[in-house]
Short mmCIF file of C-alpha atoms and ligand atoms in Angstrom, two decimals:
data_model
loop_
_atom_site.label_atom_id
_atom_site.label_comp_id
_atom_site.label_asym_id
_atom_site.label_seq_id
_atom_site.Cartn_x
_atom_site.Cartn_y
_atom_site.Cartn_z
CA MET A 1 101.78 140.98 64.58
CA ASP A 2 104.69 139.26 66.30
CA PRO A 3 106.96 140.95 68.91
CA GLN A 4 109.61 141.77 66.29
CA ASN A 5 107.11 143.62 64.16
CA CYS A 6 105.84 145.41 67.25
CA ASP A 7 109.43 146.59 67.88
CA LEU A 8 109.60 147.88 64.34
CA ALA A 9 106.31 149.67 64.82
CA THR A 10 107.69 151.56 67.81
CA GLY A 11 108.34 155.07 66.66
CA LEU A 12 105.43 155.09 64.31
CA VAL A 13 103.30 155.13 67.45
CA SER A 14 104.53 155.80 70.99
CA LYS A 15 106.35 152.90 72.60
CA ARG A 16 103.95 152.86 75.56
CA TYR A 17 100.94 152.29 73.35
CA ILE A 18 102.68 149.76 71.16
CA ASN A 19 103.69 147.83 74.28
CA GLN A 20 100.16 147.73 75.48
CA GLY A 21 98.88 146.62 72.08
CA SER A 22 101.60 144.04 71.82
CA GLN A 23 100.62 142.62 75.20
CA ALA A 24 97.05 142.36 74.04
CA ILE A 25 98.16 140.31 71.04
CA SER A 26 100.41 138.12 73.09
CA ARG A 27 97.58 137.27 75.49
CA ARG A 28 95.80 135.63 72.60
CA HIS A 29 98.99 133.94 71.41
CA LYS A 30 99.45 132.60 74.90
CA LEU A 31 96.08 130.90 74.82
CA ILE A 32 97.06 129.16 71.61
CA LYS A 33 100.48 128.32 73.04
CA THR A 34 98.87 126.76 76.10
CA LEU A 35 96.58 124.70 73.88
CA LEU A 36 99.49 123.44 71.80
CA SER A 37 101.70 122.66 74.77
CA GLN A 38 99.13 121.23 77.18
CA ARG A 39 97.06 119.58 74.43
CA LYS A 40 93.98 119.72 76.57
CA LEU A 41 90.65 121.45 76.52
CA PRO A 42 91.34 124.99 77.84
CA GLU A 43 89.95 125.73 81.29
CA HIS A 44 87.86 128.66 80.06
CA GLY A 45 86.20 129.21 76.74
CA TRP A 46 87.96 131.42 74.21
CA ASP A 47 86.45 134.45 72.55
CA ASP A 48 85.59 134.11 68.88
CA ALA A 49 88.49 136.27 67.73
CA THR A 50 91.08 133.98 69.33
CA ILE A 51 89.41 130.93 67.83
CA GLU A 52 89.50 132.63 64.44
CA MET A 53 93.15 133.47 64.94
CA LEU A 54 93.95 129.78 65.45
CA LEU A 55 91.92 128.78 62.39
CA GLN A 56 93.47 131.57 60.36
CA ASP A 57 97.00 130.52 61.30
CA ALA A 58 96.19 126.90 60.52
CA SER A 59 94.79 127.80 57.12
CA PHE A 60 97.92 129.86 56.31
CA MET A 61 99.84 126.61 56.76
CA ASP A 62 97.82 124.82 54.05
CA SER A 63 99.22 124.98 50.52
CA ASN A 64 96.07 126.39 48.95
CA ASN A 65 96.67 129.58 50.90
CA PHE A 66 100.43 129.93 50.35
CA LEU A 67 101.43 133.20 48.77
CA ASP A 68 102.86 132.49 45.32
CA ASN A 69 101.64 128.92 45.28
CA ALA A 70 101.21 127.50 41.79
CA GLY A 71 98.95 124.49 41.93
CA VAL A 72 99.40 122.13 39.02
CA GLY A 73 97.73 119.06 40.48
CA GLU A 74 94.11 117.97 40.41
CA ARG A 75 93.50 118.44 44.10
CA GLU A 76 94.76 121.83 45.04
CA GLY A 77 92.03 122.96 47.42
CA ARG A 78 90.72 125.49 44.92
CA VAL A 79 87.54 127.22 45.98
CA ALA A 80 85.61 129.34 43.46
CA SER A 81 83.29 131.23 45.76
CA GLN A 82 84.58 133.47 48.51
CA LEU A 83 81.42 132.67 50.44
CA VAL A 84 82.35 129.01 50.45
CA ALA A 85 85.96 129.79 51.29
CA ARG A 86 84.89 131.92 54.25
CA ARG A 87 82.39 129.31 55.41
CA HIS A 88 85.33 126.96 55.76
CA TYR A 89 87.94 129.40 57.04
CA ASN A 90 89.88 128.72 53.83
CA LEU A 91 90.49 125.19 54.99
CA ALA A 92 89.95 123.32 51.74
CA HIS A 93 92.11 120.22 51.81
CA GLY A 94 90.03 118.14 54.19
CA VAL A 95 91.67 115.49 56.33
CA GLY A 96 93.32 112.15 55.71
CA ARG A 97 94.82 110.57 52.65
CA SER A 98 93.75 107.62 50.59
CA GLY A 99 95.37 105.22 53.02
CA ASP A 100 93.87 106.40 56.27
CA ILE A 101 91.49 109.10 57.42
CA THR A 102 93.84 110.02 60.27
CA ALA A 103 96.97 110.25 58.07
CA GLU A 104 98.69 113.61 57.68
CA GLN A 105 98.04 115.65 54.55
CA PRO A 106 101.37 116.84 53.16
CA LYS A 107 99.66 119.75 51.45
CA ALA A 108 97.79 120.71 54.57
CA ALA A 109 99.91 120.97 57.69
CA GLY A 110 97.35 123.31 59.23
CA SER A 111 94.33 121.07 58.68
CA SER A 112 96.29 118.07 59.91
CA LEU A 113 97.25 120.00 63.03
CA LEU A 114 93.63 120.94 63.69
CA ALA A 115 92.64 117.28 63.32
CA SER A 116 95.17 116.23 65.96
CA ILE A 117 94.13 118.97 68.35
CA THR A 118 90.45 118.16 67.88
CA SER A 119 90.97 114.53 68.78
CA LEU A 120 92.82 115.55 71.96
CA VAL A 121 90.38 118.17 73.21
CA LEU A 122 87.47 115.95 72.29
CA GLY A 123 89.02 113.09 74.25
CA ASP A 124 89.17 115.46 77.19
CA ALA A 125 85.56 116.52 76.73
CA LEU A 126 84.43 112.89 76.64
CA GLN A 127 86.26 112.19 79.86
CA LEU A 128 84.76 115.25 81.54
CA ALA A 129 81.34 113.98 80.51
CA GLY A 130 82.03 110.75 82.37
CA LEU A 131 83.45 108.45 79.71
CA GLU A 132 86.57 106.99 81.32
CA ASP A 133 89.32 104.77 79.95
CA ALA A 134 88.43 105.71 76.39
CA GLY A 135 90.89 105.42 73.54
CA PRO A 136 91.48 108.36 71.17
CA PRO A 137 88.21 109.37 69.51
CA LEU A 138 87.83 109.59 65.74
CA ILE A 139 85.51 112.08 64.08
CA VAL A 140 84.13 110.99 60.73
CA PRO A 141 82.12 113.24 58.41
CA LEU A 142 79.15 110.86 58.54
CA ALA A 143 76.05 110.98 60.70
CA THR A 144 75.48 108.29 63.32
CA GLY A 145 73.85 105.69 61.10
CA MET A 146 76.55 105.72 58.44
CA ALA A 147 79.23 105.72 61.15
CA LEU A 148 77.68 102.53 62.59
CA THR A 149 77.71 101.06 59.08
CA LEU A 150 81.37 102.00 58.72
CA GLY A 151 82.15 100.25 62.01
CA LEU A 152 80.25 97.14 60.94
CA LEU A 153 82.02 97.12 57.56
CA ALA A 154 85.35 97.28 59.36
CA LEU A 155 84.23 94.36 61.48
CA GLN A 156 83.13 92.45 58.38
CA GLN A 157 86.55 92.93 56.85
CA ILE A 158 88.36 91.73 59.95
CA LEU A 159 86.16 88.67 60.33
CA ALA A 160 86.64 87.81 56.66
CA SER A 161 90.41 88.19 56.95
CA ARG A 162 90.43 85.58 59.69
CA LEU A 163 89.00 83.00 57.34
CA SER A 164 91.13 80.13 56.24
CA ILE A 165 89.96 77.44 53.82
CA LYS A 166 88.67 75.22 56.58
CA ALA A 167 87.04 77.99 58.52
CA PRO A 168 83.28 78.42 58.64
CA PRO A 169 81.73 81.24 56.60
CA THR A 170 81.86 84.77 57.95
CA PRO A 171 79.25 85.27 60.67
CA ARG A 172 76.20 86.77 59.05
CA TYR A 173 73.98 87.76 61.92
CA VAL A 174 73.85 90.81 64.10
CA LEU A 175 71.72 90.56 67.22
CA TRP A 176 69.95 93.81 67.85
CA SER A 177 67.86 94.81 70.83
CA ARG A 178 64.81 96.52 69.33
CA ILE A 179 64.78 100.29 69.09
CA ASP A 180 62.31 101.96 66.77
CA GLN A 181 64.60 104.35 64.98
CA LYS A 182 64.97 103.32 61.35
CA THR A 183 68.58 104.41 61.09
CA CYS A 184 69.69 101.85 63.65
CA LEU A 185 68.31 98.93 61.71
CA LYS A 186 69.31 100.28 58.31
CA SER A 187 72.89 100.79 59.51
CA ILE A 188 73.08 97.01 60.00
CA THR A 189 71.53 95.97 56.70
CA ALA A 190 73.58 98.59 54.83
CA ALA A 191 76.71 96.81 56.02
CA GLY A 192 75.42 93.54 54.59
CA PHE A 193 74.51 91.80 57.85
CA LEU A 194 71.23 90.12 58.73
CA PRO A 195 69.74 91.77 61.79
CA ILE A 196 67.98 89.54 64.30
CA VAL A 197 65.53 91.59 66.33
CA ILE A 198 65.47 90.87 70.04
CA PRO A 199 62.17 92.22 71.39
CA LEU A 200 62.27 94.21 74.60
CA GLN A 201 60.76 93.19 77.87
CA ARG A 202 58.33 95.39 79.77
CA GLN A 203 59.04 96.00 83.45
CA GLY A 204 56.26 98.21 84.74
CA ASP A 205 56.25 101.16 82.38
CA GLN A 206 59.82 100.68 81.30
CA LEU A 207 61.02 98.67 78.29
CA VAL A 208 64.30 96.90 78.99
CA THR A 209 66.70 94.50 77.28
CA ASP A 210 65.48 90.92 77.31
CA MET A 211 68.71 89.23 78.33
CA GLN A 212 67.15 85.77 78.40
CA SER A 213 65.91 86.10 74.87
CA LEU A 214 69.27 87.49 73.74
CA HIS A 215 70.97 84.56 75.39
CA ASP A 216 68.60 82.02 73.82
CA LYS A 217 68.94 83.52 70.36
CA LEU A 218 72.71 83.55 70.67
CA HIS A 219 72.68 79.85 71.41
CA SER A 220 70.08 78.85 68.85
CA LEU A 221 71.92 80.61 66.04
CA GLY A 222 75.31 79.60 67.37
CA PRO A 223 77.90 82.17 68.53
CA LYS A 224 80.07 81.42 65.48
CA ASN A 225 77.37 82.70 63.17
CA ILE A 226 76.96 85.97 65.01
CA ALA A 227 79.21 88.86 64.06
CA ALA A 228 78.09 91.33 66.69
CA ILE A 229 75.50 92.48 69.15
CA VAL A 230 74.41 96.07 68.56
CA SER A 231 73.00 97.75 71.64
CA THR A 232 71.60 101.24 72.20
CA THR A 233 71.88 103.58 75.14
CA SER A 234 70.14 106.87 74.32
CA CYS A 235 66.53 106.38 73.23
CA PHE A 236 62.95 107.59 73.56
CA ALA A 237 61.11 106.72 76.76
CA PRO A 238 59.59 104.37 77.80
CA ARG A 239 62.53 102.41 76.40
CA ALA A 240 65.45 102.26 78.82
CA PRO A 241 69.10 102.09 77.76
CA ASP A 242 70.07 98.53 76.92
CA ASN A 243 71.67 96.52 79.68
CA ILE A 244 75.06 97.06 78.07
CA ILE A 245 77.01 95.70 81.02
CA SER A 246 75.37 92.29 80.76
CA ILE A 247 75.60 92.40 76.97
CA ALA A 248 79.32 93.24 77.24
CA LYS A 249 79.82 90.23 79.52
CA LEU A 250 77.88 87.98 77.15
CA CYS A 251 79.97 89.19 74.21
CA GLN A 252 83.19 88.60 76.09
CA GLN A 253 82.12 85.13 77.09
CA HIS A 254 81.25 84.10 73.55
CA GLY A 255 83.84 86.04 71.56
CA ILE A 256 81.28 88.21 69.82
CA ALA A 257 81.88 91.87 68.95
CA HIS A 258 79.83 94.50 70.77
CA ILE A 259 78.93 97.80 69.14
CA ILE A 260 77.08 100.42 71.15
CA ASN A 261 74.89 103.05 69.53
CA ASN A 262 75.34 105.90 71.98
CA ALA A 263 73.77 108.44 69.61
CA TYR A 264 73.12 111.21 72.14
CA GLY A 265 74.51 109.54 75.22
CA ILE A 266 77.57 111.75 75.75
CA GLN A 267 75.35 114.47 77.19
CA SER A 268 74.27 112.20 80.04
CA ARG A 269 76.64 111.32 82.85
CA ALA A 270 74.58 108.23 83.65
CA LEU A 271 74.97 106.91 80.10
CA CYS A 272 78.70 107.73 80.01
CA ASN A 273 79.13 105.87 83.29
CA LEU A 274 77.23 102.95 81.83
CA VAL A 275 79.51 102.76 78.79
CA THR A 276 82.57 103.00 81.04
CA ALA A 277 81.28 100.17 83.22
CA ALA A 278 80.46 98.06 80.15
CA TRP A 279 83.97 98.19 78.73
CA ARG A 280 85.58 97.75 82.12
CA ARG A 281 83.53 94.67 82.88
CA GLY A 282 83.03 93.07 79.50
CA ARG A 283 83.60 93.46 75.81
CA VAL A 284 82.94 96.64 73.89
CA ASP A 285 84.55 97.11 70.49
CA LEU A 286 83.05 100.36 69.33
CA VAL A 287 80.82 103.16 70.61
CA VAL A 288 79.27 105.58 68.12
CA GLN A 289 77.78 108.96 68.91
CA SER A 290 76.54 111.92 66.95
CA THR A 291 78.32 115.28 66.93
CA ASP A 292 75.15 117.32 66.42
CA LYS A 293 73.16 115.81 69.28
CA ASN A 294 75.99 115.96 71.80
CA PHE A 295 77.88 119.10 70.81
CA MET A 296 75.28 121.39 69.28
CA VAL A 297 76.80 121.61 65.81
CA PRO A 298 75.08 121.12 62.43
CA VAL A 299 74.44 117.52 61.37
CA GLY A 300 77.39 115.97 59.62
CA GLY A 301 79.67 114.16 62.01
CA ALA A 302 79.93 111.18 64.28
CA ILE A 303 82.43 110.19 66.94
CA LEU A 304 83.87 106.70 67.00
CA VAL A 305 85.47 105.64 70.24
CA GLY A 306 86.55 102.42 71.89
CA PRO A 307 88.16 101.43 75.17
CA SER A 308 91.77 102.50 75.87
CA LYS A 309 94.81 100.24 75.58
CA LYS A 310 94.77 99.88 79.35
CA ILE A 311 91.53 97.96 78.99
CA THR A 312 92.03 96.15 75.72
CA THR A 313 95.38 94.71 76.71
CA GLN A 314 93.87 93.03 79.74
CA GLU A 315 93.89 89.29 79.56
CA SER A 316 90.51 87.84 78.57
CA ASN A 317 89.76 90.90 76.51
CA ASN A 318 89.72 89.81 72.92
CA ASN A 319 88.09 92.81 71.39
CA ILE A 320 88.89 94.39 68.06
CA ASP A 321 90.16 97.93 67.54
CA LEU A 322 87.26 98.97 65.36
CA VAL A 323 88.12 102.66 65.61
CA GLY A 324 91.50 101.98 64.02
CA ALA A 325 89.97 99.54 61.55
CA ALA A 326 87.29 102.04 60.51
CA SER A 327 89.88 104.74 60.10
CA SER A 328 91.98 102.66 57.71
CA LEU A 329 88.96 101.19 55.94
CA TYR A 330 87.71 104.69 55.08
CA PRO A 331 88.47 105.16 51.39
CA GLY A 332 90.00 108.49 50.49
CA ARG A 333 90.00 111.91 52.08
CA ALA A 334 87.27 113.35 54.23
CA SER A 335 85.71 116.72 54.81
CA ALA A 336 87.18 118.53 57.80
CA ALA A 337 84.00 120.53 58.38
CA ALA A 338 82.47 118.32 61.08
CA MET A 339 85.75 118.21 62.95
CA VAL A 340 86.32 121.97 62.76
CA ASP A 341 82.77 122.58 64.04
CA VAL A 342 83.45 120.42 67.07
CA LEU A 343 86.81 122.09 67.70
CA ILE A 344 85.32 125.58 67.49
CA THR A 345 82.51 124.60 69.85
CA LEU A 346 84.79 123.02 72.43
CA LEU A 347 87.15 126.01 72.39
CA HIS A 348 84.11 128.27 72.72
CA TRP A 349 82.93 126.41 75.82
CA GLY A 350 86.24 125.45 77.37
CA ARG A 351 86.23 122.97 80.20
CA SER A 352 84.09 125.11 82.45
CA GLY A 353 81.53 125.92 79.78
CA TRP A 354 81.21 122.28 78.73
CA LEU A 355 80.68 121.16 82.31
CA GLU A 356 78.13 123.92 82.77
CA MET A 357 76.23 122.75 79.68
CA LEU A 358 76.16 119.21 81.02
CA VAL A 359 75.03 120.21 84.49
CA SER A 360 72.36 122.53 83.17
CA ARG A 361 71.01 119.74 80.98
CA GLU A 362 70.68 117.50 84.03
CA ASN A 363 68.84 120.33 85.78
CA VAL A 364 66.52 120.84 82.84
CA TYR A 365 65.74 117.11 82.87
CA GLN A 366 64.74 117.41 86.52
CA TYR A 367 62.70 120.49 85.74
CA ALA A 368 60.98 118.77 82.82
CA LEU A 369 60.16 115.80 85.02
CA GLU A 370 58.62 117.99 87.71
CA SER A 371 56.72 120.10 85.19
CA LEU A 372 55.35 117.02 83.49
CA LEU A 373 54.39 115.48 86.83
CA SER A 374 52.40 118.51 87.85
CA PHE A 375 50.82 118.93 84.42
CA GLY A 376 49.97 115.23 84.38
CA SER A 377 48.24 115.33 87.72
CA SER A 378 46.23 118.40 86.67
CA VAL A 379 44.82 116.62 83.61
CA GLY A 380 44.55 113.11 84.99
CA GLU A 381 47.56 111.63 83.26
CA ARG A 382 50.71 110.14 84.66
CA VAL A 383 54.37 110.37 83.84
CA LEU A 384 55.61 106.95 82.77
CA HIS A 385 57.98 105.55 85.35
CA THR A 386 61.22 105.23 83.38
CA PRO A 387 63.93 105.97 85.95
CA ASP A 388 66.71 104.51 83.80
CA ASN A 389 66.17 106.85 80.88
CA PRO A 390 68.08 110.02 81.80
CA ILE A 391 67.00 112.13 78.80
CA SER A 392 63.54 111.29 77.49
CA LEU A 393 60.23 111.35 79.40
CA GLY A 394 56.83 109.91 78.62
CA LEU A 395 53.35 111.08 79.60
CA SER A 396 50.33 108.79 79.31
CA LEU A 397 47.46 109.97 77.10
CA ASP A 398 44.70 107.85 78.59
CA THR A 399 42.17 110.65 78.90
CA LEU A 400 42.55 111.43 75.22
CA THR A 401 42.18 107.85 74.07
CA SER A 402 39.72 106.23 76.43
CA SER A 403 36.73 108.21 75.20
CA SER A 404 37.45 107.33 71.58
CA LYS A 405 37.72 103.59 71.81
CA ASP A 406 36.82 103.10 68.22
CA THR A 407 39.62 105.29 66.97
CA SER A 408 40.89 103.53 63.90
CA SER A 409 44.10 104.51 62.19
CA THR A 410 42.13 106.44 59.59
CA LEU A 411 40.52 108.51 62.29
CA SER A 412 43.66 108.92 64.27
CA SER A 413 45.08 111.88 62.45
CA THR A 414 41.73 113.61 62.09
CA LYS A 415 40.44 115.86 64.83
CA GLY A 416 39.93 113.84 67.98
CA GLY A 417 42.41 111.13 67.00
CA ILE A 418 45.52 110.61 69.03
CA THR A 419 48.13 111.60 66.47
CA TYR A 420 46.16 114.77 65.86
CA LEU A 421 47.58 115.89 69.18
CA GLY A 422 51.03 115.60 67.63
CA SER A 423 50.13 117.82 64.71
CA MET A 424 48.43 120.31 67.01
CA LEU A 425 51.65 120.62 68.98
CA PHE A 426 53.72 120.86 65.83
CA ASN A 427 51.48 123.62 64.47
CA ARG A 428 52.08 125.51 67.67
CA CYS A 429 55.81 125.32 67.06
CA ILE A 430 56.49 122.62 69.62
CA SER A 431 59.01 120.44 67.85
CA GLY A 432 60.36 117.17 69.11
CA ALA A 433 57.35 116.07 71.12
CA ARG A 434 56.27 112.65 69.83
CA VAL A 435 52.80 111.26 70.17
CA VAL A 436 52.75 107.47 70.05
CA GLY A 437 49.47 105.65 69.64
CA ALA A 438 50.97 102.53 71.15
CA LYS A 439 47.63 101.20 72.30
CA SER A 440 45.07 102.73 69.99
CA LEU A 441 46.92 102.62 66.68
CA LYS A 442 49.02 99.48 66.52
CA LYS A 443 50.93 100.71 63.53
CA GLU A 444 52.46 97.99 61.37
CA GLU A 445 55.54 98.95 59.48
CA THR A 446 58.22 97.24 57.47
CA VAL A 447 61.70 98.60 58.03
CA ALA A 448 64.70 97.25 56.14
CA GLY A 449 62.60 94.26 55.14
CA ILE A 450 61.54 93.39 58.69
CA GLU A 451 57.94 93.69 59.83
CA PHE A 452 57.22 95.41 63.10
CA THR A 453 54.05 95.64 65.11
CA ASN A 454 53.42 98.99 66.69
CA TYR A 455 56.43 100.59 65.10
CA GLY A 456 57.54 103.68 66.98
CA ALA A 457 56.68 102.21 70.38
CA HIS A 458 59.67 99.79 70.53
CA TYR A 459 57.19 97.14 71.63
CA ASP A 460 54.25 95.14 70.25
CA GLU A 461 51.75 95.53 73.08
CA TYR A 462 52.38 98.66 75.07
CA PRO A 463 49.40 99.27 77.37
CA CYS A 464 48.83 102.98 76.73
CA ASP A 465 49.24 105.81 74.26
CA TYR A 466 51.77 108.37 75.32
CA LEU A 467 53.70 111.48 74.46
CA THR A 468 57.46 111.88 74.79
CA ILE A 469 59.66 114.90 75.28
CA ALA A 470 63.41 115.06 75.68
CA ALA A 471 65.55 117.20 77.93
CA ALA A 472 68.48 117.23 75.56
CA LEU A 473 71.60 119.38 75.54
CA GLY A 474 70.71 123.01 74.91
CA CYS A 475 67.05 122.62 75.96
CA SER A 476 66.07 125.39 78.38
CA ARG A 477 63.52 125.81 81.13
CA ARG A 478 61.75 128.24 78.84
CA ASP A 479 61.41 125.51 76.21
CA ILE A 480 59.85 123.25 78.82
CA ASP A 481 57.50 125.98 80.08
CA LEU A 482 56.33 126.81 76.56
CA CYS A 483 55.82 123.15 75.79
CA ILE A 484 53.69 122.61 78.91
CA ASP A 485 51.63 125.76 78.20
CA LYS A 486 50.86 124.66 74.66
CA LEU A 487 50.27 121.12 75.83
CA ARG A 488 47.56 122.41 78.13
CA VAL A 489 45.90 124.31 75.27
CA CYS A 490 46.11 121.28 73.02
CA PHE A 491 44.67 118.96 75.65
CA ASP A 492 41.65 121.25 76.09
CA GLU A 493 41.10 121.59 72.37
CA HIS A 494 41.56 117.92 71.77
CA LYS A 495 38.94 117.05 74.35
CA GLN A 496 36.52 119.49 72.71
CA HIS A 497 37.03 117.81 69.34
CA GLN A 498 36.40 114.45 70.92
CA GLN A 499 33.15 115.65 72.39
CA HIS A 500 32.07 116.87 68.97
CA GLN A 501 32.63 113.44 67.59
CA LEU A 502 30.67 111.57 70.24
C1 PLP B 1 69.65 110.13 66.01
C2 PLP B 1 69.77 108.69 66.17
C3 PLP B 1 70.23 107.87 65.14
C4 PLP B 1 70.43 108.37 63.75
O1 PLP B 1 71.37 109.21 63.60
P1 PLP B 1 71.83 109.94 62.26
O2 PLP B 1 72.80 110.85 62.88
O3 PLP B 1 70.66 110.60 61.65
O4 PLP B 1 72.42 108.92 61.40
C5 PLP B 1 70.40 106.54 65.39
N1 PLP B 1 70.10 106.00 66.57
C6 PLP B 1 69.63 106.75 67.59
C7 PLP B 1 69.32 106.10 68.88
C8 PLP B 1 69.44 108.11 67.41
O5 PLP B 1 68.97 108.83 68.41
#
């Protein structure tokens, strides 16, 4: 009810009460007004009703919700089920047009407005997390892997457009520092490139980028034949984030595009700082991250971001605006669902809530580390020393493997085998803990046509079996406590099974 209607209502109910009610409404309107005028993430989180008010107003501005609208086209945002309509706050037109995913929808002023606001508040959230000098972020309704493919396709198109008759063929190779997550590799082959795997180097417990090998490969294949280097920040221990600063410098030096898979890196200040340093000091064309892993929303979206104009207009920086290129490459309209989920979540947290989430994650990481250290020392295992991985932790499983030297892969998942520990944990509702038989199993696997030794361990010859856990956004101390309790039970049981087998 607007102030005019409140005036009209005076008399039906006493003026005093109407005034008070009207003030209550205008408090909510003011929050929305502040959002629209400041175009920033609000300081404090909003209550659900105010968020719904914004979404409601936006949906009233879309043609499918106009009173007396007669739709005679083929895309009128018609929704048969009220359940579906409610699930989407009656926002049915999606975002973008055939020409560009960021283009305004004439039939959907409200959805288009939400898209603009989301990009702004998300940009703010990224900066608060530690990502500085970033250009405007783009949310696409694709998960991380497909978003990487989209970025690579955009790159492909740009490289092809630079061809003249005399020019060499489009670079075909993508150098990729090994990470054992199938999506990463498939995102490269899906875009039609040939991935060249650069094995990692082991430094103590930690697996790091092999810069020398990257350098050698770049020269042996010839920089002109290489379209991009794809690096990864967030990953399972004992892998460390790639040395993206050195990679960025290498890319700048040789005129090669650099795409960073920062899947769940936004939640870590250290990783955000690393990305910032990489694009300040070298070349970064695109950084891709997932919406579900960083913002606690259902799977369905990814964020594409690149360095700001301030950085890209610097001399010596010859990078490509892959965010813009991906946005105009995208054929057709897109679902607005992923974007609306992110907007709702950010308005729910506000600036203070988002910062609190980030800080509490860092605290939970510390707590997980300490808990794992003390558990490890009580059972004769050690926490792998991976100081550069700010999210994932590894615990050696020597005592579970050493007594079963002859564990073959067929035995491994039976009682007493190392992966049996994984299923024991899973059966006790501990999800996300990974058991990797890096020493005892040596799993061979072919992914996207490439053969890997010891797939899952990021490395051919890791010296021990281990277990990983992650202190990711939303993980609580209680989760860690429960995990350690069940881990203790599983360790005991596992050792009993082993004794039976001896
Ligand atoms: C989760 C993850 C992916 C895959 O993401 P999807 O969102 O499932 O496409 C890729 N790389 C890394 C490092 C990941 O953690």
